[in-house]
mmCIF file of C-alpha atoms and ligand atoms in Angstrom:
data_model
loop_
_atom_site.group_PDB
_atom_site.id
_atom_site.type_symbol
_atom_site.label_atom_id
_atom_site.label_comp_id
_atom_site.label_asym_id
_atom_site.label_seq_id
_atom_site.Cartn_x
_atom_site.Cartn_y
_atom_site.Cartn_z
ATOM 1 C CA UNK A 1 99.083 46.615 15.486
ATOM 2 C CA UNK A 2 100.373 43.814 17.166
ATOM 3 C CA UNK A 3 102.097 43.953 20.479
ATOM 4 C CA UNK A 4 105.595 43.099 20.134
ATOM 5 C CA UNK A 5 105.520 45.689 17.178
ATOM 6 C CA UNK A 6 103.594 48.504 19.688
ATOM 7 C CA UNK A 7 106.720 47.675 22.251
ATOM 8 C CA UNK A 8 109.273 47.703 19.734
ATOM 9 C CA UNK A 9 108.358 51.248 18.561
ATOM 10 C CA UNK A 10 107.772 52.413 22.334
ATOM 11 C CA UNK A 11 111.169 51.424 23.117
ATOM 12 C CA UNK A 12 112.624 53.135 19.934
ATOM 13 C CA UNK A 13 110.435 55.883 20.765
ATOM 14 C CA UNK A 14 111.703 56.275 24.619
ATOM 15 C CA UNK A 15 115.803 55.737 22.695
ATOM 16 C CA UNK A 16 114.895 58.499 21.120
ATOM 17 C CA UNK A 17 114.224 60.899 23.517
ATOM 18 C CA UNK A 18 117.193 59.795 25.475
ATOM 19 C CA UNK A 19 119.408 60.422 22.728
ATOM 20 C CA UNK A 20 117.784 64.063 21.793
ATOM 21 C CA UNK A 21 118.495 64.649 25.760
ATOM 22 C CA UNK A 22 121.797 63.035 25.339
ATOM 23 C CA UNK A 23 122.779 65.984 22.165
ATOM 24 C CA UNK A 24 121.250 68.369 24.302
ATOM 25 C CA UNK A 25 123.266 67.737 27.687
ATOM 26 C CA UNK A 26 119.791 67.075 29.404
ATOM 27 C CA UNK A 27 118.362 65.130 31.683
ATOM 28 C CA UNK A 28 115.665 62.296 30.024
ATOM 29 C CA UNK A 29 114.366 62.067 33.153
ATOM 30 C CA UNK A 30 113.226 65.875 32.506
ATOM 31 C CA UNK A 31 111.302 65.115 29.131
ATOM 32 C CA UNK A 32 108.205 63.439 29.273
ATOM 33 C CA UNK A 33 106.241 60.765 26.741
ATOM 34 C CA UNK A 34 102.768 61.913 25.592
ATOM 35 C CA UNK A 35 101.172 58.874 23.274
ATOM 36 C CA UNK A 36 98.752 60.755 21.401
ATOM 37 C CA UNK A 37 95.987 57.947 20.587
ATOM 38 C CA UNK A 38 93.612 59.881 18.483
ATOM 39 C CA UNK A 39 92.165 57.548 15.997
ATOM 40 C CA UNK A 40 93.803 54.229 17.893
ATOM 41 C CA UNK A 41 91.320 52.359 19.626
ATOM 42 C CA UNK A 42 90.937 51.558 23.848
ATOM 43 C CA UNK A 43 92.804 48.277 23.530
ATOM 44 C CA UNK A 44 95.874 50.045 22.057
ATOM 45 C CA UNK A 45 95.982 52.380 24.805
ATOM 46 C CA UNK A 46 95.629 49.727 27.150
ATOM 47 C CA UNK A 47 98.450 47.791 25.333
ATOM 48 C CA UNK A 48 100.632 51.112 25.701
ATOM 49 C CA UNK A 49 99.680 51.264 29.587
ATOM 50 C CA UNK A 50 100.817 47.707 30.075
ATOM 51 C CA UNK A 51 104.316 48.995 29.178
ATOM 52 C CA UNK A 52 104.703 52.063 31.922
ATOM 53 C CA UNK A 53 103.090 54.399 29.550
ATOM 54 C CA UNK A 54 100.773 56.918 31.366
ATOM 55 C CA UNK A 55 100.240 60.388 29.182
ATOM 56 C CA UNK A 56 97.555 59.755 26.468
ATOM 57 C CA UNK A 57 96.697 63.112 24.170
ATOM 58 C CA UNK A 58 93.019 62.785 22.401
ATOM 59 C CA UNK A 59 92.186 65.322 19.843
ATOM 60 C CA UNK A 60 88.515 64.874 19.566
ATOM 61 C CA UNK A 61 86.216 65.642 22.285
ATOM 62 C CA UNK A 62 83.671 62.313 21.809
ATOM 63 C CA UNK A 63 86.505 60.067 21.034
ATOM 64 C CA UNK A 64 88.576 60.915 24.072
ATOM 65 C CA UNK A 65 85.551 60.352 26.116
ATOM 66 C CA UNK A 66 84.530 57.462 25.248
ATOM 67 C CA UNK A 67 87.816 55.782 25.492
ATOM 68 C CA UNK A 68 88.383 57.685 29.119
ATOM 69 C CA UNK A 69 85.306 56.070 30.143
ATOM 70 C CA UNK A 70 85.769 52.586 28.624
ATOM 71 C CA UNK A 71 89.352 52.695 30.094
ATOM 72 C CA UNK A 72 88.558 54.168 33.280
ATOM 73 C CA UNK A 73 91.591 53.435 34.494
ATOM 74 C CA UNK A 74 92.725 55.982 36.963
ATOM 75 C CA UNK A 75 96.263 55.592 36.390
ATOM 76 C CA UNK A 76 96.269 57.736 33.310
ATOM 77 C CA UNK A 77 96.648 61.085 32.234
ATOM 78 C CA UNK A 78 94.232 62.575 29.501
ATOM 79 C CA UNK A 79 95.386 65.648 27.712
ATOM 80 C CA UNK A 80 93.199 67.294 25.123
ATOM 81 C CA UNK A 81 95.250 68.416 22.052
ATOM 82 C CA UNK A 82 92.853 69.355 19.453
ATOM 83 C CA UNK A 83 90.727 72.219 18.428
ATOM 84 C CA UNK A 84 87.830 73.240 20.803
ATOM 85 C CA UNK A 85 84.310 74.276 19.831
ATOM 86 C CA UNK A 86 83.084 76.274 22.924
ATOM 87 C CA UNK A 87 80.393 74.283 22.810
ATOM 88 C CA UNK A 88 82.336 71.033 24.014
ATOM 89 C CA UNK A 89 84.176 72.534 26.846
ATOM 90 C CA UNK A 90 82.041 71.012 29.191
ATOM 91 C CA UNK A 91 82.658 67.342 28.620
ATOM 92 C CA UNK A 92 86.911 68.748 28.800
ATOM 93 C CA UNK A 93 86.343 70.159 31.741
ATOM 94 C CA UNK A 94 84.346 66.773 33.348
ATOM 95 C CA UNK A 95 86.615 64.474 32.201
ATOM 96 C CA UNK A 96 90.055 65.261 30.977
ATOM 97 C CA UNK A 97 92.778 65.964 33.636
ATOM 98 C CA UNK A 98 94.991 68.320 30.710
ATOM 99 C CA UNK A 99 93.737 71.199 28.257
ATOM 100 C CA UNK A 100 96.450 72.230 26.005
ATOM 101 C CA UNK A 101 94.767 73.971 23.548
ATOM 102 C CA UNK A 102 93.412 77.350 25.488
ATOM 103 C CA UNK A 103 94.141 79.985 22.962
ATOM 104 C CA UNK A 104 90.792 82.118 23.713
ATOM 105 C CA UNK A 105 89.495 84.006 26.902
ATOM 106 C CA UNK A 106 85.934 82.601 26.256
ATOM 107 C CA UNK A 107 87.272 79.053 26.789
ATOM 108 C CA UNK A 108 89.193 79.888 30.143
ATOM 109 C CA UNK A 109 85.206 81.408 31.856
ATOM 110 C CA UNK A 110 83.843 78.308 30.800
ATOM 111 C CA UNK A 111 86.621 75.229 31.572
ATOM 112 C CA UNK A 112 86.730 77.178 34.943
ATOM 113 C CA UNK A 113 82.747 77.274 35.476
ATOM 114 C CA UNK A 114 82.331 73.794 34.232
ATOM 115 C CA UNK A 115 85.317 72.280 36.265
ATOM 116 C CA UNK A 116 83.903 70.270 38.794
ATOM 117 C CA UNK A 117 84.644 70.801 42.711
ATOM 118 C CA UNK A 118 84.710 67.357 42.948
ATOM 119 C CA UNK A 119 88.316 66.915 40.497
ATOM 120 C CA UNK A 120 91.386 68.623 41.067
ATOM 121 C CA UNK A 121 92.504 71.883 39.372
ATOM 122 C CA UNK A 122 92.052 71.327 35.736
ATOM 123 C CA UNK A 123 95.827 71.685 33.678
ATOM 124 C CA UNK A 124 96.180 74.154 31.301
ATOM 125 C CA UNK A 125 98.341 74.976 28.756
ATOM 126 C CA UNK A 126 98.072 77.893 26.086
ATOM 127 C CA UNK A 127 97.945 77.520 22.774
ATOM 128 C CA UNK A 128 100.554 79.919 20.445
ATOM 129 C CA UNK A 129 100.437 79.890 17.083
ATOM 130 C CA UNK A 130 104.033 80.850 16.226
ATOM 131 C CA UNK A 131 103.533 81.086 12.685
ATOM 132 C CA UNK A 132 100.981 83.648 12.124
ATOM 133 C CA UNK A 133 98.695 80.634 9.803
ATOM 134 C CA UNK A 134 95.114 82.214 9.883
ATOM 135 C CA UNK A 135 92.953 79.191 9.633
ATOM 136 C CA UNK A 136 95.530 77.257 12.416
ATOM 137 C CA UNK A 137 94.198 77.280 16.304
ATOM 138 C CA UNK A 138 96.349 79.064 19.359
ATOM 139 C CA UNK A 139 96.416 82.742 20.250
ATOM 140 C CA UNK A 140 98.956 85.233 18.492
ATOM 141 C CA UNK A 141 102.094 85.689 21.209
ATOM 142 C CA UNK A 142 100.741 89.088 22.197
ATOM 143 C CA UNK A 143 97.765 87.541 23.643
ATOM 144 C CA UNK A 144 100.052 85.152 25.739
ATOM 145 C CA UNK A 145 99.553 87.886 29.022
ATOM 146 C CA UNK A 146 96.051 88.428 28.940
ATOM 147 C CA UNK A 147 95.617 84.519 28.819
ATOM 148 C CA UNK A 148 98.072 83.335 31.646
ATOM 149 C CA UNK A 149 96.634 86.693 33.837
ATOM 150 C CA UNK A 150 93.328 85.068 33.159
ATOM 151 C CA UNK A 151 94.154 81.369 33.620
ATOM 152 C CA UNK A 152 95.648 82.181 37.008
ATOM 153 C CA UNK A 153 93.347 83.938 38.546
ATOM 154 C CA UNK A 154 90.457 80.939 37.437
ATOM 155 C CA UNK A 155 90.119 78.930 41.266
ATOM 156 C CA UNK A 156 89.394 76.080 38.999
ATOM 157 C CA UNK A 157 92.128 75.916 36.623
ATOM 158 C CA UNK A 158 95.587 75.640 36.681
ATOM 159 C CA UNK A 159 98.449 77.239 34.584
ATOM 160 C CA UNK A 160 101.036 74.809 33.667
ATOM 161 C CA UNK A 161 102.507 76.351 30.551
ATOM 162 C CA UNK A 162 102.895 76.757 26.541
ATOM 163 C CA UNK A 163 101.934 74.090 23.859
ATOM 164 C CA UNK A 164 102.527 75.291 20.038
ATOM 165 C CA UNK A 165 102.355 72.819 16.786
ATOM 166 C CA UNK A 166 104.315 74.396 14.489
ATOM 167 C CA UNK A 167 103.769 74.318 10.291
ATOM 168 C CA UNK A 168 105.906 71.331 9.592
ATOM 169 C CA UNK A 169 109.493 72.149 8.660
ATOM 170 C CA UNK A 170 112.364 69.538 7.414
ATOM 171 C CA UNK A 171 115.261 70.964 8.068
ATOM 172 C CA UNK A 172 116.297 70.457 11.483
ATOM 173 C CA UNK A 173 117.915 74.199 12.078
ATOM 174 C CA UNK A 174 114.168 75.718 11.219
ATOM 175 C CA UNK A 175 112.767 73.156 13.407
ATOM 176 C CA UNK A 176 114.710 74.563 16.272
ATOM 177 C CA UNK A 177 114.503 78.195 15.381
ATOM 178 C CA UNK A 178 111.123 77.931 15.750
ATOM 179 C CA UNK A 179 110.793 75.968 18.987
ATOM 180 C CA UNK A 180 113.359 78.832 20.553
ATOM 181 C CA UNK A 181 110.955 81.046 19.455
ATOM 182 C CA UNK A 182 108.355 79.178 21.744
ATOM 183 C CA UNK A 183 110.994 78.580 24.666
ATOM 184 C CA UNK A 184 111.727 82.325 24.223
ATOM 185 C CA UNK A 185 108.137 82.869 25.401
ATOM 186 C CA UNK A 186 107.780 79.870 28.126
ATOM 187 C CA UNK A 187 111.045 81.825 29.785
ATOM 188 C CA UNK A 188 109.236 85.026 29.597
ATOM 189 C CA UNK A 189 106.084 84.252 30.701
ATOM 190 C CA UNK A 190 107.964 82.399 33.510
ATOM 191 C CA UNK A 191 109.570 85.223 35.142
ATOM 192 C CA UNK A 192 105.662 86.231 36.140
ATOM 193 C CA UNK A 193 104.480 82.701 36.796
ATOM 194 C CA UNK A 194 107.279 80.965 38.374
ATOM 195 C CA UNK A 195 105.595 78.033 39.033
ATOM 196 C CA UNK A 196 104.957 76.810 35.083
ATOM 197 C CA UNK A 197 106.577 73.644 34.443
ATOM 198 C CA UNK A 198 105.541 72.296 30.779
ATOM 199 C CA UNK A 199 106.811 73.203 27.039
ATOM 200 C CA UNK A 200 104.845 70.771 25.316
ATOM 201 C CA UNK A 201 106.054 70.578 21.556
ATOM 202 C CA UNK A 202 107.420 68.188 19.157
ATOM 203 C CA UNK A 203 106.272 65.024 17.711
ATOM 204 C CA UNK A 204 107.294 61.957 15.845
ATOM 205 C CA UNK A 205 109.322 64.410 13.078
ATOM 206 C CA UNK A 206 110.553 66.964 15.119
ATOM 207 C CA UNK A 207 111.217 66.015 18.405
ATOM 208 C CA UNK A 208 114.622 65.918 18.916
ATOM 209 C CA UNK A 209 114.262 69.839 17.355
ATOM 210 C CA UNK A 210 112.053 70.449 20.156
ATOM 211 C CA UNK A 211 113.910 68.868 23.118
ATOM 212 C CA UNK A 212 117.461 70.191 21.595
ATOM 213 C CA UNK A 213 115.450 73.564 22.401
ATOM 214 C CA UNK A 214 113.436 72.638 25.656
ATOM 215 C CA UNK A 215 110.199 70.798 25.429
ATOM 216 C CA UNK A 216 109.703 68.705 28.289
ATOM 217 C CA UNK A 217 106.726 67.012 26.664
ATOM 218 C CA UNK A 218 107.059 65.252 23.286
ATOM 219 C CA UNK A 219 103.673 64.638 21.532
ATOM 220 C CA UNK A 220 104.323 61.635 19.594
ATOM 221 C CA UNK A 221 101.532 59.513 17.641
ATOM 222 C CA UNK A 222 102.881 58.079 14.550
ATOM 223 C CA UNK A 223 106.204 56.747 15.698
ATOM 224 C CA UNK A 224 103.982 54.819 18.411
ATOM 225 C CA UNK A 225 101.264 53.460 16.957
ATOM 226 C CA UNK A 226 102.180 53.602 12.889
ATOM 227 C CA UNK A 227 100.245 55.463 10.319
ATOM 228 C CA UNK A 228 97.216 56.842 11.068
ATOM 229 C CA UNK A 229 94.324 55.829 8.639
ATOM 230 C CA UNK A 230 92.970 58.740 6.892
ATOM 231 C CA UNK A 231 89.733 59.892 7.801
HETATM 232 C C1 LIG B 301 98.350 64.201 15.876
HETATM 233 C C2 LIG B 301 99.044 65.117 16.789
HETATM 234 C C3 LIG B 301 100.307 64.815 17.318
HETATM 235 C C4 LIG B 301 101.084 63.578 16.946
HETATM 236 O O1 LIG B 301 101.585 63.699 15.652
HETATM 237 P P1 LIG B 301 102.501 62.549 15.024
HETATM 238 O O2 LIG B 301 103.130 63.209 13.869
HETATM 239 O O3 LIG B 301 101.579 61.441 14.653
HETATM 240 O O4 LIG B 301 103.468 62.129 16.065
HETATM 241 C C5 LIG B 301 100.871 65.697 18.213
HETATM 242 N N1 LIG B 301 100.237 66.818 18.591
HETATM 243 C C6 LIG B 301 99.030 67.145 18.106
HETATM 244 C C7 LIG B 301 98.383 68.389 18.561
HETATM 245 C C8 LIG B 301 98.405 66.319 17.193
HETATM 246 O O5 LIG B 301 97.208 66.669 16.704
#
């Protein structure tokens, strides 16, 4: 992709958001940007960061890595989005600065043993699976407590809030039922954790759903970057 095209759909992408705040009566200034660069090589990220952007989200462990690393530019923000094999936690914990996908107890032991002294608190966000899908990740709602109990007391990790990808819906009024149903839980599990800050949901078909409902942190790949090519 080119880089007139990459800023043309950045700026669409950033009118976008503004609008969804503007139907919602919020702030933009309280929704943030992820570019989730999964599949998109180190110079497209680069081309992103050129224009402001600072949020990337990787989905595979290697990948994200190796583009941290060849980036290592310490003016970004790595969040991990995808699945996580227990076994990989290690190289999350080392090198990413976000984990939103925590939807096991297993996982919080090890990010928190495997955090390094040396970096700040490591982000976290849990996982819910709002839709009950068996072979989807993210913990069932009832496990939302036992999680955030055991997130916060981990010295090494930090508990920043809820992520959730929801089964894909068209219409927009079962888009936002569903994302209520997340916010429902973010304002729950806030009353006991005052300090959580981030609803991260919605992407490039959904996220003026999400922010009509609260997300303050748009996933957004495809309306960046264009199609992905299938694996
Ligand atoms: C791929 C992905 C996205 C971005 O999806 P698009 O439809 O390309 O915007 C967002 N969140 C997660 C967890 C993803 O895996």
């Amino acid at each position: 992709m080119d880089f007139t095209t990459l800023k043309l759909a950045h700026q669409k992408t950033l009118d976008r958001i503004q609008a969804a705040c503007q139907a919602a009566q919020r702030d933009p200034e309280t929704v943030a940007l992820l570019a989730v660069s999964k599949t998109r090589d180190a110079e497209a990220v680069e081309a992103l960061a050129t224009l402001g952007q600072r949020a990337f989200g990787e989905n595979y462990v290697s990948e994200g890595v190796g583009k941290i690393q060849a980036l290592a530019n310490p003016d970004l923000i790595w969040h991990f989005i995808g699945p996580i094999q227990s076994n990989k936690t290690k190289l999350l914990a080392e090198h990413f600065d976000w984990v939103q996908t925590v939807d096991r107890l297993k996982l919080v032991k090890r990010l928190n043993d495997q955090r390094p002294s040396s970096a700040p608190q490591l982000n976290v966000l849990i996982q819910v699976n709002l839709d009950g899908e068996e072979q989807k990740a993210g913990c069932a709602p009832s496990e939302i407590a036992d999680l955030a109990q055991a997130i916060h007391q981990a010295p090494r990790l930090r508990l920043r809030g809820l992520m959730a990808i929801p089964a894909v819906r068209q219409a927009l009024h079962q888009q936002r039922a569903v994302f209520a149903d997340l916010k429902a839980h973010f304002d729950q599990l806030q009353t006991q954790y005052p300090h959580i800050d981030t609803l991260s949901a919605g992407m490039s078909n959904d996220m003026e759903a999400a922010i009509a409902e609260g997300a303050n942190l748009v996933r957004v790949g495809t309306a960046l970057f264009g199609p992905r090519q299938k694996a």
